[in-house]
Short mmCIF file of C-alpha atoms and ligand atoms in Angstrom, two decimals:
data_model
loop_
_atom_site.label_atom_id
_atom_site.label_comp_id
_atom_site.label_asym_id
_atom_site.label_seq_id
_atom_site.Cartn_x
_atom_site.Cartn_y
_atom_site.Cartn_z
CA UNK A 1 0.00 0.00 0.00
CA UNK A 2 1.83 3.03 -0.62
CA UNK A 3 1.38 6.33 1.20
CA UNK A 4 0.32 9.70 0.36
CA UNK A 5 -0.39 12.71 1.97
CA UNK A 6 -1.85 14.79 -1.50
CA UNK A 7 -4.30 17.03 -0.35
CA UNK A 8 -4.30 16.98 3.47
CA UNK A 9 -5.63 13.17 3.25
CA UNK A 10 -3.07 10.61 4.59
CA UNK A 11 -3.45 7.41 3.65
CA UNK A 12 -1.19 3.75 4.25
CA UNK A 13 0.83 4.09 6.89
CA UNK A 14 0.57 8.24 6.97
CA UNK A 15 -3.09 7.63 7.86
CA UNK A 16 -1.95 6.24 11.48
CA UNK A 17 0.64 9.24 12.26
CA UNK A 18 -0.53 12.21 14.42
CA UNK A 19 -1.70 14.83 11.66
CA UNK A 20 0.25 17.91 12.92
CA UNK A 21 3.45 15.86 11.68
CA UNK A 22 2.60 15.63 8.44
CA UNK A 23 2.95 19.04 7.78
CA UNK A 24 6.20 20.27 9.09
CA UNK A 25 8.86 21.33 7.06
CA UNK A 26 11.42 19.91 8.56
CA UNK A 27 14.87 21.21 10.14
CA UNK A 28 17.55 22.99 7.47
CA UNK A 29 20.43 21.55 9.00
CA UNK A 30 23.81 22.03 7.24
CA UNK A 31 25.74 19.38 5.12
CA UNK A 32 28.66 17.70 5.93
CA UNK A 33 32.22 18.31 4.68
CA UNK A 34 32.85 15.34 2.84
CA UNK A 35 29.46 15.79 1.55
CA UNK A 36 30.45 19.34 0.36
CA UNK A 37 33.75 18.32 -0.55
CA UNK A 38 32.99 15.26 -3.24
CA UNK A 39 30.04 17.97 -4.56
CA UNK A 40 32.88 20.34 -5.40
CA UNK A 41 35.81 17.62 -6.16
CA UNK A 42 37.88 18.92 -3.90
CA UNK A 43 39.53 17.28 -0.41
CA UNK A 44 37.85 17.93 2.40
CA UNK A 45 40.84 19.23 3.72
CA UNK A 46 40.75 22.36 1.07
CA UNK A 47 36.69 23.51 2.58
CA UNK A 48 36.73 26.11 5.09
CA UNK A 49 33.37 25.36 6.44
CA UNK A 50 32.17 28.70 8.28
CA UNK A 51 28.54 27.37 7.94
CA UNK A 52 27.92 25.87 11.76
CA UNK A 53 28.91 27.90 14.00
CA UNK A 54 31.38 25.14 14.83
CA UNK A 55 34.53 25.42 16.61
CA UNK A 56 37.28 24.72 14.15
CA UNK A 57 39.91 23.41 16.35
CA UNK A 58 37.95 20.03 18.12
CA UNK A 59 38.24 18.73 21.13
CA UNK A 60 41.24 19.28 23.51
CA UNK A 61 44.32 16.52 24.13
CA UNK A 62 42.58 15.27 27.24
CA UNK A 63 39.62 14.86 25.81
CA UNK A 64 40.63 12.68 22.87
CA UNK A 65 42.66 11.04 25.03
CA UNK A 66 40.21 9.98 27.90
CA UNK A 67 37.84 8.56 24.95
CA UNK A 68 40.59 6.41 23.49
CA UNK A 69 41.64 5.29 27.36
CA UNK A 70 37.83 4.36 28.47
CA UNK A 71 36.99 1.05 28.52
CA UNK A 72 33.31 0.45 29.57
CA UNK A 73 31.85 1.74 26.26
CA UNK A 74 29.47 -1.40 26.44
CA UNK A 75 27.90 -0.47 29.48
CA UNK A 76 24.91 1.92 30.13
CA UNK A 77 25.88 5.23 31.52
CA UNK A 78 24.25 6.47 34.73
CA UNK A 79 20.55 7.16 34.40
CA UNK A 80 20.75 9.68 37.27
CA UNK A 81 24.47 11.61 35.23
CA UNK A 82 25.62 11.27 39.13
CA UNK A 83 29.52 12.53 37.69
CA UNK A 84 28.20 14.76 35.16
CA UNK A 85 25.59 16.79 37.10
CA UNK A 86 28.04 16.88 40.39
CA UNK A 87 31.04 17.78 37.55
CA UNK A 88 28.27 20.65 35.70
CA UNK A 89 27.39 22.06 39.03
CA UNK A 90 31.07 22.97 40.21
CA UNK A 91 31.69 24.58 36.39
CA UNK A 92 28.38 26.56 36.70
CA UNK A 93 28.00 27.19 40.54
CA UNK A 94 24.64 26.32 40.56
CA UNK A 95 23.29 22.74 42.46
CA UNK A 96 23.19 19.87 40.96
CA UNK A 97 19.57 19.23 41.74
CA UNK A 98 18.86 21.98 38.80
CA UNK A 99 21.20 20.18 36.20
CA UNK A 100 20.12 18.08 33.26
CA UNK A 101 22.08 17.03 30.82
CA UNK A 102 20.91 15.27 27.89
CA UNK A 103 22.31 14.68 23.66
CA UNK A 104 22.82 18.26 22.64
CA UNK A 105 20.79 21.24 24.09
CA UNK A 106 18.43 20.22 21.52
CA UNK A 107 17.48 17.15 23.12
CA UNK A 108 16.70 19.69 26.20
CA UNK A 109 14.69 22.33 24.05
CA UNK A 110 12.89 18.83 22.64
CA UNK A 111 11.78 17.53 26.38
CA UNK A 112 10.89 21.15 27.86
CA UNK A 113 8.61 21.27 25.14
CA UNK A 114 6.98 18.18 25.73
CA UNK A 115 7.04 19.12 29.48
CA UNK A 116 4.66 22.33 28.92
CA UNK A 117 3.28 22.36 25.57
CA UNK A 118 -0.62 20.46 24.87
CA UNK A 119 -1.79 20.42 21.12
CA UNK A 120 -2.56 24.01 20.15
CA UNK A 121 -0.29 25.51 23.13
CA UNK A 122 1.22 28.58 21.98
CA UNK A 123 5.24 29.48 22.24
CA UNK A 124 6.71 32.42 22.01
CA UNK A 125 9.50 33.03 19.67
CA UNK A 126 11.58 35.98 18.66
CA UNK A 127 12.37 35.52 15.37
CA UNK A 128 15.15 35.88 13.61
CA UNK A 129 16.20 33.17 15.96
CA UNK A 130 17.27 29.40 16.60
CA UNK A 131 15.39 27.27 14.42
CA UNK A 132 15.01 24.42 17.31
CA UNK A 133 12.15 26.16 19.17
CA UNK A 134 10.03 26.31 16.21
CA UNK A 135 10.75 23.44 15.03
CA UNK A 136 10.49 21.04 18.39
CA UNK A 137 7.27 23.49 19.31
CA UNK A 138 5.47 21.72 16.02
CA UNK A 139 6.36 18.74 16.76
CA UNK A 140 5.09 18.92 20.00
CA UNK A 141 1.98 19.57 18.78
CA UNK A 142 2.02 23.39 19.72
CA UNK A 143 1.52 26.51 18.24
CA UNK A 144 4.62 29.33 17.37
CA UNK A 145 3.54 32.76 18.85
CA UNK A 146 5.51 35.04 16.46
CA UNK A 147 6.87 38.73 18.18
CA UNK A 148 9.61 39.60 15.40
CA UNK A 149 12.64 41.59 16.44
CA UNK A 150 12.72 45.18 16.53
CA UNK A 151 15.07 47.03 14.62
CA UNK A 152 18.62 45.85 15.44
CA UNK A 153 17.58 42.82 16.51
CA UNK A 154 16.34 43.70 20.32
CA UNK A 155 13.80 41.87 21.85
CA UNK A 156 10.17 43.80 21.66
CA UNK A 157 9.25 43.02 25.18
CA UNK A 158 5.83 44.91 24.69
CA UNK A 159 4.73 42.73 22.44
CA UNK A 160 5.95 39.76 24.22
CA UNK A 161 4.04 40.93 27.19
CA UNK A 162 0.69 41.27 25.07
CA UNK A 163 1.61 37.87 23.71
CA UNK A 164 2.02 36.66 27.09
CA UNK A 165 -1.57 35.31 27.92
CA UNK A 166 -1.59 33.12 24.48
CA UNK A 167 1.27 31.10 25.41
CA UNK A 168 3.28 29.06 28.09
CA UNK A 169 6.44 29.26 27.30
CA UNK A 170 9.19 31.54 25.90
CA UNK A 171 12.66 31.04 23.80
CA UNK A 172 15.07 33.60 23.36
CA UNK A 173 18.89 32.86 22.35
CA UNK A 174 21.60 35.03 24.25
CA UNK A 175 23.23 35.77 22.38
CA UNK A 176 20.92 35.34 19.52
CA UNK A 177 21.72 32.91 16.91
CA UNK A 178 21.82 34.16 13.87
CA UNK A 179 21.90 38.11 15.00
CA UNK A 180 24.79 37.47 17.48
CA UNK A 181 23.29 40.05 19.95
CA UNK A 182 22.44 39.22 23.96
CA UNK A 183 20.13 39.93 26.02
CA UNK A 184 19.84 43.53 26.81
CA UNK A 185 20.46 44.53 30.44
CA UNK A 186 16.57 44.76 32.32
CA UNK A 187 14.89 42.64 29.50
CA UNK A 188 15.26 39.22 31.47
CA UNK A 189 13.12 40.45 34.63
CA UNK A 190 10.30 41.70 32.18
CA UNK A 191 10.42 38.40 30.54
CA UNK A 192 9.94 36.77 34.07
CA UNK A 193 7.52 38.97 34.46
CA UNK A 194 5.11 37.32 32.12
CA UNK A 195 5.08 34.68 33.97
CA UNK A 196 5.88 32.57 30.85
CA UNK A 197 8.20 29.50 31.22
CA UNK A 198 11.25 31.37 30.62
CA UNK A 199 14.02 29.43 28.65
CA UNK A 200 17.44 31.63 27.70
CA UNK A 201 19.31 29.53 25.56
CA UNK A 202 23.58 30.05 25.98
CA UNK A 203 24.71 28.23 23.44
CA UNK A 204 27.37 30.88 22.88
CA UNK A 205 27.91 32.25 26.46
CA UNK A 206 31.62 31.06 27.05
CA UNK A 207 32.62 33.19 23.93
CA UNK A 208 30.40 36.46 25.40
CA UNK A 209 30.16 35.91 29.32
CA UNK A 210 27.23 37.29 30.98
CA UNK A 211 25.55 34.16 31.91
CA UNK A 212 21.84 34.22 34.17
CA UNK A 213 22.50 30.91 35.38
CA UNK A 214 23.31 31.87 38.73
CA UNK A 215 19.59 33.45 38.70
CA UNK A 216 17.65 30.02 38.06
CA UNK A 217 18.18 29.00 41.99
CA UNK A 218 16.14 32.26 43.15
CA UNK A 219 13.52 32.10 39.63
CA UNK A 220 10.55 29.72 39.28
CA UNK A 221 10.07 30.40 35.62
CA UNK A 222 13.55 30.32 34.46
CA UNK A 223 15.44 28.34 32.56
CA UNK A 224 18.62 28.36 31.29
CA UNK A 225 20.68 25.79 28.63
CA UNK A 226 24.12 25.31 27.71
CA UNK A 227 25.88 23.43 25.04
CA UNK A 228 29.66 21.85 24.72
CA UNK A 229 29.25 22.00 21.55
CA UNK A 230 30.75 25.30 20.96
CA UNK A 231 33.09 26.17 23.52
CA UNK A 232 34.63 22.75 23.65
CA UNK A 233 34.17 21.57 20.41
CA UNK A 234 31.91 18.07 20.92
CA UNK A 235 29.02 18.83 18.54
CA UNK A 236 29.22 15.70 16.65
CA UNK A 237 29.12 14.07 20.03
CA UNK A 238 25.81 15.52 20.86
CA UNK A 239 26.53 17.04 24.67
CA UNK A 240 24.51 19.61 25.97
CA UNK A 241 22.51 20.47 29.77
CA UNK A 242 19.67 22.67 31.37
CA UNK A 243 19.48 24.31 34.71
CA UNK A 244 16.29 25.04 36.03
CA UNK A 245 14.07 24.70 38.82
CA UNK A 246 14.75 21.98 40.78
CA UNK A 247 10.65 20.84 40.66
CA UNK A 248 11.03 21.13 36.97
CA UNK A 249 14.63 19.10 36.33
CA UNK A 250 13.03 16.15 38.25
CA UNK A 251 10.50 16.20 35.91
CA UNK A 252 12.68 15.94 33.02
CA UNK A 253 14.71 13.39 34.86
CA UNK A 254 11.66 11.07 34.52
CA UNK A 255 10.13 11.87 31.18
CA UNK A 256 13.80 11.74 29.30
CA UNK A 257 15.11 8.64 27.79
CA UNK A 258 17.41 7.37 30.87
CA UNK A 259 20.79 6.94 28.76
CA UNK A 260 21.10 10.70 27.21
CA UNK A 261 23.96 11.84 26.60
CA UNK A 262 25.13 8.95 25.90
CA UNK A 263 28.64 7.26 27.50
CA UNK A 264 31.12 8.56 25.03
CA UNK A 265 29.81 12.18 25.14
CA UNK A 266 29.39 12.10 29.09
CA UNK A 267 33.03 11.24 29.31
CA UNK A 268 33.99 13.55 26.75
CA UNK A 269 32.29 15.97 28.71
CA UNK A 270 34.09 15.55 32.16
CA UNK A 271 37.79 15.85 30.61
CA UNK A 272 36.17 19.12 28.80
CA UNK A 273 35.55 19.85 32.11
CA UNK A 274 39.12 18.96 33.40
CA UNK A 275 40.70 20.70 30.58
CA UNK A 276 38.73 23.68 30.52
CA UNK A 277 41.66 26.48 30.65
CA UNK A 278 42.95 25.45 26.96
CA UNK A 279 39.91 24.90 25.43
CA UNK A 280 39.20 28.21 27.12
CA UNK A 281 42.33 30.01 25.69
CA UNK A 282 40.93 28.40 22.21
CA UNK A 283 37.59 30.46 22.48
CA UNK A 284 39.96 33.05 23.50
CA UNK A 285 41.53 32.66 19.87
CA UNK A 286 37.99 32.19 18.09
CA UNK A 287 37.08 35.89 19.63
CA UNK A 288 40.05 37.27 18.50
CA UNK A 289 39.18 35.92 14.87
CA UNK A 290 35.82 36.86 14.98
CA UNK A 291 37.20 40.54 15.80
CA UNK A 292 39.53 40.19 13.30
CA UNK A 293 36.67 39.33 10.66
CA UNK A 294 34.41 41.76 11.75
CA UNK A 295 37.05 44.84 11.28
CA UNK A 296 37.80 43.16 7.53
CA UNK A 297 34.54 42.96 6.77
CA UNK A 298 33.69 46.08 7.48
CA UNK A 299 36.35 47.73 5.20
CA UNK A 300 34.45 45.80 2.25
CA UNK A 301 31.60 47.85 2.62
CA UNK A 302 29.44 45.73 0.44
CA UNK A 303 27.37 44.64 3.90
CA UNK A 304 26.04 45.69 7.13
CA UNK A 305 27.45 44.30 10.15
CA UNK A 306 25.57 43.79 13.56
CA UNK A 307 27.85 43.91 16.57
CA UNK A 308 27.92 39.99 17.81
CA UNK A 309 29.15 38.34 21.43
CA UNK A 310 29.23 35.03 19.91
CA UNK A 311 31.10 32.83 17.57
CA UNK A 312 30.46 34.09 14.56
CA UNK A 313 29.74 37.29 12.34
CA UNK A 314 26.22 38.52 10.84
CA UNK A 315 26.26 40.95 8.24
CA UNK A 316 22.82 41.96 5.54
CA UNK A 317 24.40 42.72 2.26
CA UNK A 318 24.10 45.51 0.58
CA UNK A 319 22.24 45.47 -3.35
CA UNK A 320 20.75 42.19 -3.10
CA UNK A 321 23.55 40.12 -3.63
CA UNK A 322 23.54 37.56 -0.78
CA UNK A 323 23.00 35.01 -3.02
CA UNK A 324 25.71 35.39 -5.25
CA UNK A 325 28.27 35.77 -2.71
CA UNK A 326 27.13 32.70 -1.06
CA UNK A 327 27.55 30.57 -4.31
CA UNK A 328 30.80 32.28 -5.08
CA UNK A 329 32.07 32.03 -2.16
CA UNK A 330 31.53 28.36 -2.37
CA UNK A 331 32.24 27.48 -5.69
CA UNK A 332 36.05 28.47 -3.56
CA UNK A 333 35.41 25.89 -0.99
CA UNK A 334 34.30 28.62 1.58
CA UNK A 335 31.31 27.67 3.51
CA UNK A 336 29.01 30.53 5.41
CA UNK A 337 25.39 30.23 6.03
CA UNK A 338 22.73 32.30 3.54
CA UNK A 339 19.53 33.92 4.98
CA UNK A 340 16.74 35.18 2.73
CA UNK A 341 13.45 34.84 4.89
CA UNK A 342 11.99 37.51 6.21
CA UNK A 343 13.33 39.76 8.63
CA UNK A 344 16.67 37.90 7.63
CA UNK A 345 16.61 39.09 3.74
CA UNK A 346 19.75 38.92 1.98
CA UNK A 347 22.03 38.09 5.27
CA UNK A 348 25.19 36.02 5.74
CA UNK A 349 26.30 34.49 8.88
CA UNK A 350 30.16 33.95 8.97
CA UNK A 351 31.14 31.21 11.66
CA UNK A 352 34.88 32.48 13.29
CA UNK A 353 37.13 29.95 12.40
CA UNK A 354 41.15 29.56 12.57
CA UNK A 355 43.34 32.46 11.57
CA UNK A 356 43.68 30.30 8.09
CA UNK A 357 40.27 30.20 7.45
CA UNK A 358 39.45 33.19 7.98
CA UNK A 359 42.25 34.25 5.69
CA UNK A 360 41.04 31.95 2.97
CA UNK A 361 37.51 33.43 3.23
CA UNK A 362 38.82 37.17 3.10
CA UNK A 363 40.99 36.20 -0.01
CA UNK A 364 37.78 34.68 -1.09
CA UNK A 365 35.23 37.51 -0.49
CA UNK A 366 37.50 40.10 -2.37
CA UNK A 367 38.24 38.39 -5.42
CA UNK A 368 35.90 39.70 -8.41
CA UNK A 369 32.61 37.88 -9.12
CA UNK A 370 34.44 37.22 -12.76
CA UNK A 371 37.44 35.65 -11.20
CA UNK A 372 35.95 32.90 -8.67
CA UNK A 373 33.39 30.81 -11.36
C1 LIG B 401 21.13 29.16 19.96
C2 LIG B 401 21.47 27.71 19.81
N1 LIG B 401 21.02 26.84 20.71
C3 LIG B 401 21.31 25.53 20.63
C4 LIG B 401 22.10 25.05 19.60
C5 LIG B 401 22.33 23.59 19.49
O1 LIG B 401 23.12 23.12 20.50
P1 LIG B 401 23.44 21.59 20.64
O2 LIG B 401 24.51 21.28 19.66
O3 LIG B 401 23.89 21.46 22.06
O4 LIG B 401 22.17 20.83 20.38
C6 LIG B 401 22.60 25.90 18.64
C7 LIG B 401 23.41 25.39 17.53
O5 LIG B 401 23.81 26.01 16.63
C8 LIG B 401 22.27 27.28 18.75
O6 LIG B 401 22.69 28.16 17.84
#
């Protein structure tokens, strides 16, 4: 029997799946290197991939190290993350009780969402933002509660107050992903204000500082999540945590599939931990490139920059011609991230990479249109 969704009617197997599902979109995620590489026929080695925010340098010697040295890989890891919550609450000074780690802080945006949302629940979002919250929101079965950015890409926290009573929950990246700006001083407490579970998402805060974490304790409706896989490099390993009210992690702790994160990323995650002052001296190093970027770029004077505390560079180009650079910048081997939705028209996002890389996509960005096909 084959399956069909044509005009809103599932049939086959589609006929037995909850209806919301069928219509989302789906997650953009980025491609791959080699992926990218055999398009282009070119060695992996030869792509600067600026697309994912990544951190170019992996993990630290320790880390690499303590993976190769473990031995118990075919075991289960602790259910309860006994190490890893006692290990998260001495980096973040906040009790363990509030700490939950699980495969990326995707997997925590994922169960918060199931947590709070019913079908037709509204979130808020702040678009342009982090794809996740939309994205897990719908499959939740909820409903995205729209309040765009104001100009410069501040929160409008008027209209997230109006918004407040058709929703339970609110998302807002600091600093923003893709607009690179945090949280403005005195916006957090009129967030709380709503009421609203509150969820700040610091992906980037090791490269900006400025973290509320140390808030959540004293908050009811706050949340805040964390990722290693910026600072210390374990994206492909899928390592991320929440801290939150202590009511509200046990929660999680019983709805989430025991064994996330799984064993290799939990240990990778302690001898992060352990080796925190280099990787720390490497963020360091991505700040200083992403500094170094942002004065270069703005010599070109093809684009607009906004000022960004995080790992990468945002710029709107000027003359509609986003798209172009994009492919031409590829067609070198140079990969950055293109925006053309709204509110995001025309707009490059430029992850900070090595001093190399960023060379290589300077180099790449000046060279005439004529001279890169
Ligand atoms: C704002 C924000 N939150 C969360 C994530 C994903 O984090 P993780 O890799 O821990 O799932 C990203 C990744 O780019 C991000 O930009």
């Amino acid at each position: 029997m084959a399956s069909d969704t044509t005009a809103g009617t599932a049939t086959g197997v589609l006929s037995l799946v909850q209806p919301h599902l069928l219509e989302l979109l789906g997650y953009a995620p980025i491609e791959p290197t080699d992926v990218l590489a055999e398009r282009l026929g070119i060695a992996p080695d030869d792509i600067v991939k600026l697309d994912g925010n990544e951190n170019p340098y992996g993990p630290s010697p320790g880390t690499v190290q303590a993976l190769a040295a473990f031995r118990d890989y075919h075991r289960y890891p602790d259910p309860q993350q006994r190490a890893l919550r006692t290990a998260l609450s001495e980096y973040t000074g906040v009790g363990a009780a509030h700490v939950v780690a699980g495969a990326g802080s995707d997997e925590l945006i994922d169960l918060l969402l199931r947590a709070v949302v019913g079908p037709g629940d509204g979130v808020i979002e702040c678009p342009p933002t982090f794809g996740m919250y939309g994205f897990s929101t719908r499959v939740a079965g909820g409903r995205i509660v729209s309040v765009p950015r104001t100009d410069g890409y501040a929160l409008d926290v008027d209209g997230i107050a109006a918004a407040a009573s058709d929703a339970k929950a609110i998302f807002v990246a600091s600093p923003n992903n893709p607009t690179g700006n945090p949280l403005a001083a005195g916006d957090l407490e009129a967030l709380l204000a709503t009421g609203l579970l509150v969820v700040i998402d610091e992906a980037y805060v090791e490269f900006s500082g400025g973290s509320v974490a140390h808030l959540v304790p004293q908050r009811e409706n706050l949340v805040v999540l964390r990722t290693f896989s910026k600072w210390a490099a374990l994206a492909g390993l899928r390592a991320g945590y929440g801290i939150m009210p202590q009511a509200l992690a046990e929660l999680l702790m019983q709805m989430k599939p025991p064994y996330t994160p799984n064993i290799a990323a939990e240990v990778a995650m302690l001898a992060s931990l352990d080796d925190r002052e280099l990787l720390m001296e490497r963020v360091e190093a991505i700040v200083t490139e992403r500094k170094r970027l942002s004065d270069a770029l703005a010599v070109l004077e093809t684009m607009t920059l906004y000022p960004s505390a995080a790992n990468f560079v945002f710029a709107r180009l000027h003359n509609g011609d986003g798209a172009a650079t994009h492919a031409r910048l590829a067609r070198q081997g140079v990969f950055v991230r293109y925006f053309d939705s709204d509110g995001l028209r025309d707009c490059l996002r430029f992850s900070a990479g090595t001093p190399e890389q960023t060379d290589r996509l300077l180099d790449a960005l000046r060279l005439p249109a004529s001279a890169a096909g």
